[in-house]
């Protein structure tokens, strides 16, 4: 009985897929404070121009440099696994597959972009990269990437985490990264905070300030900043996940995928798996592609498409995205990774076109699904992964009721061993579901009045 | 307004940092003001909504508990701030 589908190194995809090339209606550019599209130059102080070009590219396929592939071979292609034990428990004729992204050296999908960003920085002549980190997952991934490419890496780690997470710090140092506690005395931002409060435990906000100031202040021009989420080029690099999955399914004779599912916060995890299948859908395939979000924070399922400031202070730039308005205060929920205020613009536009069918689920149902998964497949899922699993189970049950042999694919976005308090709260009956009341939603949307609104452009094909 | 410190020693896991933190951290992490996730993370442990309502003004609550800025927005804002600091250094 096969439960793991593997690819050899020579079968790895050699190009990333850029959905911006194929969206039937072109992407609307992010706008700056003046209401005009942000220029590449505005970002040049923090990102190398080759990555900025990727950020703004509309080319369909972008070559993965051979040297990047050589690095990715360390853990890629990742296994595609079949959830046979869950299938059996559900009595479903559906075949459920999931892509396991937890097999990289730092243990997450983040190196998929860390390695690439480090390589492009080096190709641009950059010698040093700065970033910020909390517990250290992204800092570890970037330190790992820089070590492989011979770049210096400076990680500003939030002081309280630096003190409490010595092993993550050691991981970074083992890979040659310089990890300093933030706030530090090495930047204006850090010194300013320390002068006011020498014993401050720091925050992610301060750490980001320091990392960016460090990059911008290097007079040699050889330092840049790196980000592990949200932006288009990060989504692009993650599409290797879905492209591999397609090859793996082909390899075992699965000719058609019926349903693709991923939890969606800022969009990179979902997009990494889903965008290559969105291309198939654009070309005529009948695939149900479902980003899943919490019912309590419905940025995709209930909010209008609009330009939103993306922050309460009404700072810029404006980005086209699904939004509940800058006054929206999300209610309590246990799914930290799913709490972005706005969705990635590429995902938003795909929703507008009807290429994606977003769903929202309550957290109680998600935890129930997580427990079923843990008691059949064995792995304890992260809370955000439970959103995808709950939808997988719904689809598998539907297939059983309809007597259809559907193929369901989803992204395994991580284990929940660091998130057991949420499980404890669920098992003790302390979790409750919360749906945004209509009145609250109306008030939130009203806060968008007066902001520029892009035209809703769609072909109506889906 | 004097802040109630009776919950300061309570601990919970911070979803952003990925480890346990005391309530004291969460209530002053943002320039001595609470984290925007305060209600999310603490509502199961004690009546944190009542804590916020009795310790902060309406204006503070609206400002503190609103969602974070978009990353790209934060980055460009911080680039400008860093450039200004550098200019000040040059002038001095």
XYZ file of C-alpha atoms in Angstrom:
554
model
C 0.000 0.000 0.000
C 1.670 3.210 -1.171
C 1.415 6.228 1.111
C 4.446 8.237 -0.097
C 4.949 9.487 -3.633
C 8.491 10.677 -4.276
C 10.254 12.445 -7.145
C 13.919 12.130 -8.051
C 16.090 15.257 -8.163
C 16.073 15.244 -11.960
C 12.276 15.447 -11.880
C 12.157 18.698 -9.929
C 10.317 21.605 -11.643
C 12.768 23.988 -13.305
C 10.542 27.080 -13.462
C 8.286 28.870 -11.029
C 4.794 29.728 -12.098
C 3.631 33.346 -11.971
C -0.148 33.655 -11.839
C 0.091 37.381 -12.647
C 0.718 36.383 -16.279
C -2.527 34.497 -16.641
C -5.084 36.337 -14.576
C -7.778 37.168 -17.132
C -7.865 40.679 -15.724
C -4.436 42.158 -15.040
C -3.281 42.817 -11.516
C -3.842 46.321 -10.257
C -0.605 47.810 -8.932
C -0.107 48.818 -5.304
C -0.547 52.565 -4.866
C 1.646 54.943 -2.934
C 0.696 57.904 -0.764
C 0.205 60.038 -3.871
C -2.316 57.568 -5.267
C 0.129 56.516 -7.982
C 1.615 53.027 -8.417
C 4.680 52.372 -6.278
C 7.844 52.515 -8.334
C 10.578 49.868 -8.170
C 12.936 52.572 -6.919
C 10.873 53.013 -3.754
C 11.769 49.459 -2.795
C 15.391 49.530 -3.973
C 16.782 50.504 -0.597
C 15.637 47.239 0.939
C 15.371 44.669 -1.863
C 17.739 43.859 -4.746
C 16.394 44.912 -8.144
C 16.231 41.313 -9.451
C 13.735 40.433 -6.703
C 11.836 43.689 -7.234
C 11.564 42.691 -10.907
C 10.091 39.368 -9.837
C 7.742 41.211 -7.505
C 6.409 43.197 -10.457
C 6.831 40.588 -13.198
C 4.019 39.385 -15.422
C 6.068 36.636 -17.120
C 4.311 33.284 -16.868
C 7.289 31.065 -16.196
C 10.429 32.198 -14.435
C 13.495 29.979 -14.607
C 14.764 28.560 -11.361
C 18.520 29.112 -11.523
C 20.515 25.885 -11.639
C 22.461 26.932 -8.541
C 19.193 27.394 -6.635
C 18.063 23.918 -7.672
C 21.354 22.491 -6.426
C 20.544 23.913 -3.003
C 16.891 22.882 -3.068
C 17.909 19.259 -3.724
C 18.864 19.018 -0.066
C 15.195 18.528 0.818
C 13.250 18.864 -2.412
C 11.296 17.404 -4.040
C 9.253 16.938 -0.862
C 7.034 13.862 -0.428
C 3.428 13.812 -1.498
C 1.607 11.618 1.001
C -1.711 9.838 0.735
C -3.983 10.036 3.787
C -5.171 6.426 3.519
C -5.971 6.107 7.233
C -8.236 9.139 7.250
C -9.893 7.885 4.055
C -10.617 4.576 5.787
C -11.991 6.278 8.900
C -14.320 8.372 6.770
C -15.328 5.471 4.538
C -14.865 7.743 1.566
C -14.129 6.733 -2.002
C -12.131 9.987 -2.301
C -8.355 9.784 -2.576
C -6.779 12.364 -0.278
C -3.204 13.589 -0.878
C -1.136 16.129 1.048
C 2.183 17.832 0.343
C 4.615 17.546 3.258
C 6.649 20.740 3.558
C 8.094 19.924 6.969
C 11.125 18.029 5.689
C 13.551 20.919 5.035
C 16.632 21.311 7.293
C 15.047 24.169 9.295
C 11.784 22.227 9.327
C 9.348 24.435 7.422
C 8.426 25.626 3.920
C 10.209 28.944 4.551
C 13.548 27.882 3.020
C 11.740 27.601 -0.353
C 11.976 31.390 -0.538
C 14.880 32.031 1.867
C 17.318 30.175 -0.368
C 16.037 31.918 -3.475
C 16.139 35.388 -1.958
C 19.663 34.794 -0.702
C 20.761 33.630 -4.160
C 19.287 36.663 -5.938
C 20.795 39.014 -3.385
C 24.192 37.459 -3.997
C 23.724 37.674 -7.773
C 22.992 41.403 -7.347
C 26.257 41.884 -5.501
C 24.770 41.938 -2.021
C 27.022 40.529 0.660
C 24.834 40.766 3.733
C 21.127 40.323 4.538
C 19.189 41.519 7.562
C 15.889 40.324 8.915
C 13.829 40.084 12.090
C 12.513 37.030 13.886
C 10.415 36.058 16.885
C 10.924 32.498 18.045
C 13.332 32.093 15.158
C 11.699 30.037 12.405
C 12.286 32.616 9.672
C 15.645 33.675 11.166
C 16.747 30.060 11.066
C 15.599 29.603 7.473
C 17.433 32.718 6.305
C 20.600 31.891 8.280
C 20.536 28.453 6.697
C 20.121 29.977 3.231
C 22.891 32.540 3.726
C 25.274 29.867 5.000
C 24.791 27.883 1.832
C 25.485 30.961 -0.292
C 28.349 32.482 1.662
C 26.433 35.606 2.666
C 26.457 37.309 6.029
C 23.155 37.200 7.831
C 22.103 39.479 10.650
C 18.974 38.528 12.559
C 17.341 40.877 15.043
C 15.606 38.527 17.448
C 13.060 39.908 19.878
C 14.737 40.098 23.306
C 12.188 37.996 25.163
C 12.518 35.267 22.510
C 16.304 35.571 22.487
C 16.302 34.832 26.202
C 13.698 32.072 26.063
C 14.663 30.329 22.824
C 18.383 29.635 23.077
C 18.144 26.684 20.706
C 16.767 28.724 17.807
C 19.505 31.283 18.406
C 22.022 28.431 18.360
C 20.548 27.101 15.122
C 21.145 30.504 13.527
C 24.656 30.706 14.936
C 25.411 27.159 13.812
C 24.546 28.239 10.280
C 26.763 31.295 10.711
C 24.032 33.869 11.234
C 24.648 36.764 13.611
C 21.736 36.834 15.977
C 21.377 39.839 18.281
C 18.751 40.606 20.852
C 16.397 43.408 19.847
C 16.332 46.183 20.827
C 20.066 46.425 20.392
C 22.531 49.263 20.773
C 23.444 48.875 17.104
C 20.659 50.994 15.600
C 18.967 54.347 16.246
C 15.653 52.580 16.670
C 17.089 50.177 19.224
C 18.999 52.809 21.186
C 15.956 55.063 21.337
C 13.911 52.303 22.930
C 16.689 51.268 25.308
C 17.176 54.849 26.511
C 13.546 54.971 27.563
C 13.392 51.445 28.943
C 16.700 49.574 29.369
C 14.885 46.432 30.498
C 12.419 46.243 27.635
C 11.713 42.702 26.386
C 11.421 44.049 22.821
C 8.801 43.368 20.158
C 8.575 42.267 16.553
C 7.829 45.866 15.556
C 11.100 47.071 17.057
C 13.031 44.174 15.505
C 11.708 45.007 12.025
C 12.697 48.652 12.543
C 16.222 47.618 13.416
C 16.598 45.173 10.525
C 15.453 47.756 7.988
C 17.505 50.573 9.470
C 20.550 48.300 9.380
C 20.008 47.546 5.683
C 19.290 51.152 4.700
C 22.191 52.581 6.701
C 24.950 50.477 5.181
C 26.862 53.049 3.148
C 28.590 50.362 1.096
C 25.201 49.505 -0.429
C 25.952 45.804 0.044
C 23.200 45.073 2.571
C 19.530 44.360 1.917
C 16.514 43.249 3.956
C 14.584 40.017 3.461
C 10.951 39.137 4.102
C 9.527 35.632 4.308
C 5.838 36.223 3.622
C 3.115 38.264 1.905
C 4.842 39.641 -1.230
C 4.366 38.407 -4.823
C 7.895 37.085 -5.223
C 7.508 35.027 -2.050
C 4.333 33.469 -3.496
C 6.197 32.853 -6.750
C 9.012 30.932 -5.026
C 6.503 28.813 -3.139
C 4.815 27.578 -6.347
C 7.411 24.826 -6.517
C 5.157 23.055 -3.998
C 2.188 22.815 -6.365
C 4.344 22.145 -9.417
C 5.947 19.170 -7.693
C 2.551 17.924 -6.541
C 1.303 17.921 -10.142
C 4.231 15.765 -11.242
C 3.753 13.403 -8.318
C 0.085 12.921 -9.063
C 0.881 12.295 -12.719
C 3.499 9.764 -11.696
C 0.926 7.566 -9.963
C -1.581 7.949 -12.742
C -3.910 10.488 -11.199
C -5.115 12.241 -14.320
C -7.329 14.798 -12.667
C -7.461 16.673 -9.385
C -10.987 17.562 -8.330
C -10.358 19.682 -5.253
C -7.329 21.717 -4.072
C -7.448 23.080 -0.528
C -5.200 25.287 1.586
C -5.504 27.450 4.650
C -5.092 31.099 3.709
C -3.746 33.822 5.938
C -1.578 36.197 3.897
C -1.722 33.740 1.011
C 1.781 32.317 0.422
C 1.163 28.835 1.783
C -2.121 28.526 -0.106
C -0.737 30.098 -3.280
C 2.327 27.843 -3.290
C 0.165 24.761 -3.678
C -2.811 26.210 -5.538
C -1.541 28.592 -8.234
C -0.278 25.878 -10.627
C -3.754 24.345 -10.462
C -5.346 27.749 -11.010
C -3.461 27.786 -14.331
C -5.131 24.469 -15.257
C -8.494 25.931 -14.334
C -7.868 28.983 -16.498
C -7.087 26.563 -19.328
C -10.376 24.738 -18.897
C -9.873 22.153 -16.150
C -12.761 21.589 -13.771
C -11.098 22.044 -10.370
C -12.596 23.355 -7.175
C -9.859 25.444 -5.528
C -10.639 26.403 -1.952
C -8.766 28.811 0.305
C -10.081 28.395 3.841
C -10.238 31.049 6.524
C -11.741 31.353 10.002
C -15.403 32.341 10.199
C -14.482 34.974 12.749
C -12.208 36.950 10.398
C -13.791 36.603 6.968
C -11.526 38.664 4.727
C -12.248 36.496 1.662
C -15.752 35.216 2.146
C -17.725 38.267 3.226
C -15.785 41.454 2.573
C -15.874 43.644 -0.533
C -12.930 44.030 -2.880
C -11.541 47.477 -2.336
C -8.497 49.570 -1.802
C -7.741 49.580 1.879
C -5.118 51.482 3.774
C -4.262 48.239 5.511
C -3.692 49.938 8.838
C -5.633 51.937 11.359
C -3.413 54.972 11.162
C -4.297 55.219 7.464
C -0.696 54.997 6.387
C 0.169 54.033 2.837
C 0.745 52.338 0.406
C -2.717 51.334 -0.620
C -3.019 47.792 -1.844
C -5.888 46.222 -3.706
C -7.067 43.414 -1.464
C -10.045 41.936 0.231
C -10.544 43.836 3.400
C -12.907 44.338 6.255
C -11.863 47.957 6.595
C -9.145 49.553 8.651
C -11.357 49.763 11.735
C -11.957 46.035 11.899
C -11.027 44.456 15.231
C -10.954 40.687 14.828
C -12.554 38.648 17.590
C -10.656 35.986 19.558
C -9.661 32.826 17.698
C -6.892 30.259 18.036
C -5.239 30.269 14.632
C -2.368 32.703 14.771
C -1.214 32.097 11.221
C -4.580 33.096 9.796
C -4.838 36.577 11.176
C -3.708 38.943 8.429
C -5.917 41.938 7.930
C -5.775 41.668 4.127
C -5.251 38.858 1.672
C -2.415 38.831 -0.906
C -3.482 40.851 -3.964
C -2.933 37.935 -6.382
C -5.222 35.716 -4.320
C -7.793 38.535 -4.070
C -7.917 38.983 -7.834
C -8.283 35.229 -8.405
C -11.272 35.304 -6.044
C -12.811 38.236 -7.910
C -12.493 36.242 -11.139
C -14.221 33.285 -9.528
C -11.188 31.031 -9.907
C -11.172 30.325 -6.180
C -14.054 29.433 -3.910
C -13.169 30.679 -0.443
C -14.741 29.071 2.577
C -14.790 29.968 6.233
C -15.016 27.571 9.125
C -15.482 27.866 12.869
C -12.610 26.881 15.104
C -14.500 24.194 17.018
C -15.114 22.207 13.850
C -11.478 22.719 12.852
C -10.171 21.327 16.133
C -12.538 18.358 15.857
C -11.050 17.685 12.442
C -7.522 18.081 13.801
C -8.190 15.460 16.453
C -9.602 13.038 13.882
C -6.508 13.593 11.747
C -4.147 13.046 14.695
C -5.967 9.842 15.651
C -5.871 8.417 12.125
C -2.838 9.799 10.277
C -0.861 10.324 13.505
C 0.471 13.843 13.046
C -0.855 16.641 15.267
C -1.666 19.531 12.919
C -1.044 23.236 13.500
C -4.295 25.110 14.240
C -4.281 26.823 10.838
C -3.694 23.464 9.118
C -6.865 22.252 10.809
C -8.856 24.686 8.665
C -7.662 22.886 5.547
C -8.213 19.459 7.100
C -11.785 20.325 8.110
C -12.543 21.295 4.515
C -10.825 18.132 3.248
C -13.084 16.065 5.496
C -16.190 17.916 4.287
C -15.241 17.242 0.679
C -14.419 13.593 1.392
C -17.770 13.071 3.109
C -19.524 14.770 0.208
C -17.732 12.388 -2.173
C -18.964 9.456 -0.063
C -22.521 10.713 -0.147
C -22.355 11.290 -3.887
C -20.532 7.998 -4.466
C -17.761 9.801 -6.361
C -14.059 8.894 -6.433
C -12.781 12.434 -6.090
C -9.103 13.351 -5.851
C -8.495 15.851 -3.049
C -5.132 17.604 -2.574
C -4.135 19.885 0.274
C -1.111 21.550 1.805
C 0.293 20.197 5.063
C 1.455 23.499 6.467
C 2.928 22.201 9.715
C 2.612 20.292 12.948
C 0.909 21.638 16.054
C 3.355 20.510 18.716
C 4.066 24.143 19.574
C 0.354 24.926 19.681
C -0.969 22.426 22.179
C -2.569 25.074 24.373
C -5.212 25.553 21.704
C -5.860 21.823 21.764
C -6.065 21.920 25.541
C -8.598 24.757 25.373
C -10.631 22.800 22.824
C -10.529 19.546 24.776
C -11.588 21.359 27.939
C -14.519 22.883 26.078
C -13.300 26.447 26.373
C -13.381 27.297 22.661
C -16.397 28.827 21.010
C -17.209 29.827 17.466
C -17.706 33.432 16.587
C -19.279 34.740 13.393
C -18.918 38.398 12.521
C -22.316 40.024 13.162
C -23.819 41.772 10.150
C -23.954 45.079 12.023
C -20.253 44.855 12.917
C -19.423 44.053 9.303
C -21.498 46.976 8.006
C -19.765 49.392 10.386
C -16.383 48.075 9.348
C -17.125 48.409 5.658
C -18.460 51.926 6.220
C -14.986 52.927 7.326
C -13.886 52.440 3.713
C -16.088 55.255 2.429
C -14.051 57.953 0.769
C -11.138 55.702 -0.155
C -10.357 55.148 -3.843
C -12.108 52.031 -5.075
C -10.807 50.080 -8.058
C -13.279 48.919 -10.642
C -14.348 45.297 -10.190
C -13.030 43.791 -13.397
C -13.726 40.196 -14.231
C -14.330 38.157 -17.347
C -17.295 36.260 -15.938
C -15.875 32.954 -17.235
C -15.927 31.299 -13.812
C -4.438 56.045 34.884
C -2.812 53.385 37.062
C -2.743 50.037 35.303
C -4.003 46.971 37.147
C -0.994 44.647 37.544
C -2.758 41.758 39.223
C -2.601 39.533 36.107
C 1.052 40.263 35.277
C 2.398 36.864 36.288
C -0.115 34.866 34.227
C 1.448 33.228 31.190
C 0.233 32.120 27.769
C 1.779 31.264 24.421
C 2.396 34.152 22.042
C 1.396 33.053 18.509
C 3.725 35.606 16.915
C 6.822 34.832 18.966
C 6.091 31.141 19.409
C 6.646 30.699 23.133
C 5.222 31.469 26.574
C 5.036 35.101 27.663
C 3.718 36.727 30.834
C 0.678 38.981 30.637
C 2.908 41.879 31.636
C 4.691 41.534 28.285
C 1.468 41.561 26.312
C 0.011 44.606 28.057
C 3.043 46.823 27.423
C 4.725 45.460 24.296
C 3.561 48.282 22.058
C 5.319 51.313 23.550
C 3.838 50.498 26.959
C 0.456 49.831 25.367
C -1.037 46.356 24.799
C -0.467 44.069 21.855
C -3.235 44.116 19.230
C -3.823 40.404 19.912
C -4.430 40.894 23.620
C -8.082 39.812 23.489
C -7.346 36.833 21.242
C -4.680 35.368 23.425
C -6.064 36.009 26.877
C -9.834 35.737 26.675
C -9.804 32.121 27.820
C -7.663 32.797 30.844
C -9.431 35.733 32.464
C -11.843 38.510 31.597
C -9.337 40.435 29.515
C -12.054 42.464 27.811
C -13.038 43.907 31.188
C -9.367 44.536 31.924
C -8.944 46.527 28.722
C -12.156 48.479 29.189
C -11.271 49.467 32.735
C -7.613 50.327 32.128
C -7.593 52.165 28.784
C -9.522 54.944 27.103
C -11.803 54.264 24.138
C -9.305 55.982 21.881
C -6.499 53.793 23.205
C -8.582 50.658 22.730
C -9.424 51.535 19.141
C -5.792 52.243 18.388
C -4.225 49.364 20.291
C -6.481 46.522 19.238
C -6.717 47.298 15.552
C -5.012 44.950 13.067
C -1.324 45.375 12.221
C -0.182 47.328 9.184
C 0.493 45.525 5.927
C 4.112 44.394 5.760
C 4.949 46.413 2.672
C 3.457 49.492 4.274
C 5.534 48.944 7.396
C 8.678 48.463 5.351
C 8.356 51.652 3.300
C 7.496 53.632 6.411
C 10.568 52.277 8.193
C 12.805 52.948 5.201
C 11.790 56.612 5.300
C 12.337 56.750 9.043
C 15.800 55.175 8.701
C 16.756 57.570 5.911
C 15.747 60.541 8.052
C 17.829 59.244 10.975
C 20.781 58.904 8.646
C 20.300 62.451 7.312
C 20.198 63.777 10.873
C 23.465 61.955 11.605
C 25.067 63.505 8.546
C 23.959 67.030 9.525
C 25.218 66.578 13.082
